[in-house]
Short mmCIF file of C-alpha atoms in Angstrom, two decimals:
data_model
loop_
_atom_site.label_atom_id
_atom_site.label_comp_id
_atom_site.label_asym_id
_atom_site.label_seq_id
_atom_site.Cartn_x
_atom_site.Cartn_y
_atom_site.Cartn_z
CA MET C 1 6.02 41.56 21.68
CA GLN C 2 2.81 39.07 21.28
CA ASP C 3 0.61 40.31 24.06
CA GLY C 4 0.61 43.83 23.40
CA ASP C 5 -2.29 46.16 22.60
CA GLY C 6 -3.09 49.89 21.78
CA THR C 7 -5.28 51.96 19.69
CA ILE C 8 -5.05 52.87 16.33
CA LYS C 9 -6.61 55.91 14.96
CA LEU C 10 -6.50 56.75 11.01
CA GLY C 11 -5.22 60.43 9.98
CA SER C 12 -8.62 61.22 8.65
CA GLY C 13 -10.40 60.57 11.83
CA ALA C 14 -12.79 58.17 9.89
CA PHE C 15 -11.84 55.33 12.44
CA GLU C 16 -10.10 54.88 15.98
CA GLY C 17 -10.11 51.81 17.49
CA PRO C 18 -8.59 49.16 19.64
CA TYR C 19 -5.57 47.35 18.06
CA SER C 20 -3.70 43.95 19.35
CA PHE C 21 -1.61 41.13 18.33
CA LYS C 22 -4.19 38.60 19.67
CA ALA C 23 -6.86 39.95 17.19
CA ARG C 24 -4.75 38.33 14.55
CA PHE C 25 -4.36 34.77 15.99
CA GLU C 26 -6.53 34.57 18.96
CA ASP C 27 -9.88 35.96 19.98
CA GLY C 28 -8.17 38.92 20.88
CA SER C 29 -10.44 42.01 20.80
CA GLY C 30 -9.78 45.10 18.28
CA THR C 31 -8.41 45.12 14.72
CA ASN C 32 -5.02 44.13 13.29
CA PRO C 33 -2.93 45.09 10.08
CA GLU C 34 -4.36 42.32 7.99
CA GLU C 35 -8.10 43.39 8.56
CA LEU C 36 -7.09 46.86 7.84
CA ILE C 37 -5.09 45.69 4.65
CA ALA C 38 -8.32 43.56 3.46
CA ALA C 39 -10.59 46.78 3.96
CA ALA C 40 -8.33 48.83 2.27
CA HIS C 41 -7.95 46.29 -0.67
CA ALA C 42 -11.82 46.01 -1.12
CA GLY C 43 -12.66 49.48 -1.33
CA CYS C 44 -9.58 50.07 -3.66
CA PHE C 45 -10.79 47.33 -6.13
CA SER C 46 -14.52 48.36 -5.91
CA MET C 47 -13.32 52.13 -6.71
CA ALA C 48 -11.11 50.32 -9.75
CA LEU C 49 -13.86 48.44 -11.01
CA SER C 50 -16.41 51.30 -10.91
CA ALA C 51 -14.00 53.63 -12.58
CA GLY C 52 -13.17 51.08 -15.37
CA LEU C 53 -17.09 49.93 -15.86
CA THR C 54 -17.88 53.51 -16.13
CA GLU C 55 -14.96 54.38 -18.45
CA ASN C 56 -16.40 51.60 -20.80
CA GLY C 57 -20.28 53.16 -21.05
CA THR C 58 -21.45 50.78 -18.32
CA PRO C 59 -21.79 52.37 -14.90
CA PRO C 60 -22.77 50.12 -11.94
CA GLU C 61 -25.60 50.53 -10.00
CA SER C 62 -23.78 49.09 -7.23
CA ILE C 63 -20.64 47.09 -6.10
CA ASP C 64 -20.19 45.27 -2.98
CA THR C 65 -16.87 43.75 -2.17
CA THR C 66 -15.19 41.81 0.32
CA ALA C 67 -11.65 40.62 0.78
CA GLU C 68 -10.21 37.76 3.23
CA VAL C 69 -6.55 38.17 4.18
CA GLU C 70 -5.02 34.60 5.34
CA VAL C 71 -2.26 35.28 7.98
CA LYS C 72 0.48 32.38 8.46
CA MET C 73 3.53 32.37 10.96
CA LYS C 74 6.37 30.46 9.84
CA ASP C 75 9.37 30.20 11.90
CA GLY C 76 8.36 33.38 13.93
CA ASP C 77 7.80 35.34 10.85
CA ILE C 78 4.46 36.47 10.27
CA PHE C 79 3.28 36.53 6.28
CA ILE C 80 0.15 37.08 3.73
CA PRO C 81 0.17 34.11 1.30
CA TYR C 82 -3.28 34.40 -0.10
CA ILE C 83 -6.19 37.24 -0.33
CA LYS C 84 -9.45 36.66 -1.73
CA LEU C 85 -11.75 39.47 -3.11
CA THR C 86 -15.08 38.71 -3.40
CA THR C 87 -17.52 41.18 -5.35
CA ARG C 88 -20.97 41.39 -6.66
CA ALA C 89 -22.01 44.08 -9.03
CA ARG C 90 -25.13 45.18 -10.54
CA VAL C 91 -24.21 46.54 -14.01
CA PRO C 92 -27.31 47.17 -16.47
CA ASP C 93 -26.37 46.15 -20.18
CA LEU C 94 -23.14 44.09 -19.49
CA ASP C 95 -22.48 40.85 -20.30
CA GLU C 96 -20.79 38.25 -18.21
CA GLU C 97 -17.39 38.11 -20.29
CA SER C 98 -17.02 41.87 -20.35
CA PHE C 99 -17.77 41.92 -16.66
CA GLN C 100 -14.94 39.25 -15.76
CA GLY C 101 -12.55 41.07 -17.95
CA ALA C 102 -13.13 44.43 -16.19
CA ALA C 103 -13.07 43.02 -12.60
CA GLU C 104 -9.61 41.21 -13.64
CA ALA C 105 -8.30 44.57 -14.88
CA ALA C 106 -9.41 46.32 -11.69
CA LYS C 107 -7.71 43.51 -9.39
CA ASP C 108 -4.50 44.34 -11.41
CA SER C 109 -4.93 47.98 -11.51
CA CYS C 110 -5.80 48.98 -7.84
CA PRO C 111 -3.11 50.46 -6.22
CA VAL C 112 -3.68 48.27 -3.25
CA SER C 113 -3.29 45.08 -5.43
CA LYS C 114 0.27 46.35 -6.97
CA ALA C 115 1.15 47.31 -3.46
CA LEU C 116 0.79 43.70 -2.40
CA GLY C 117 2.79 42.35 -5.04
CA GLY C 118 4.77 40.15 -2.38
CA VAL C 119 1.41 38.15 -1.40
CA GLU C 120 1.54 34.84 -3.72
CA THR C 121 -1.89 34.79 -4.36
CA ILE C 122 -4.96 37.20 -4.89
CA GLU C 123 -8.18 35.63 -6.05
CA LEU C 124 -11.09 36.96 -7.44
CA GLU C 125 -14.34 35.82 -7.19
CA ALA C 126 -16.60 38.16 -9.21
CA THR C 127 -20.45 37.68 -9.52
CA LEU C 128 -22.63 39.85 -11.93
CA GLU C 129 -26.03 40.17 -10.69
CA THR C 130 -29.14 40.63 -13.23
#
């Protein structure tokens, strides 16, 4: 049904709001599954990156991550072919190569990335701030 809407509430109570099909492909109000996946992926990646950096003795001062989820429809089937994670982190005393390695490891190891194994491409753009 492409005209339905409703309310979604997280079990923790941290979020409750409108939810609709039109929010996927049109100018409908509310959130949609893909937006929630993006938020979960960005949060999971940030947590994995922070943990990895801290374990390596270079705890971050800050990490800011966003995720863009591409949604397509083909022959009536909705699918996610692409996700882009964009992160900016401030990590004292860490070189660029080590940061990029930690970011790639976090992308590969975060549970949400693993759960999204059916997504054809998960791109990472990681910037180490000075």
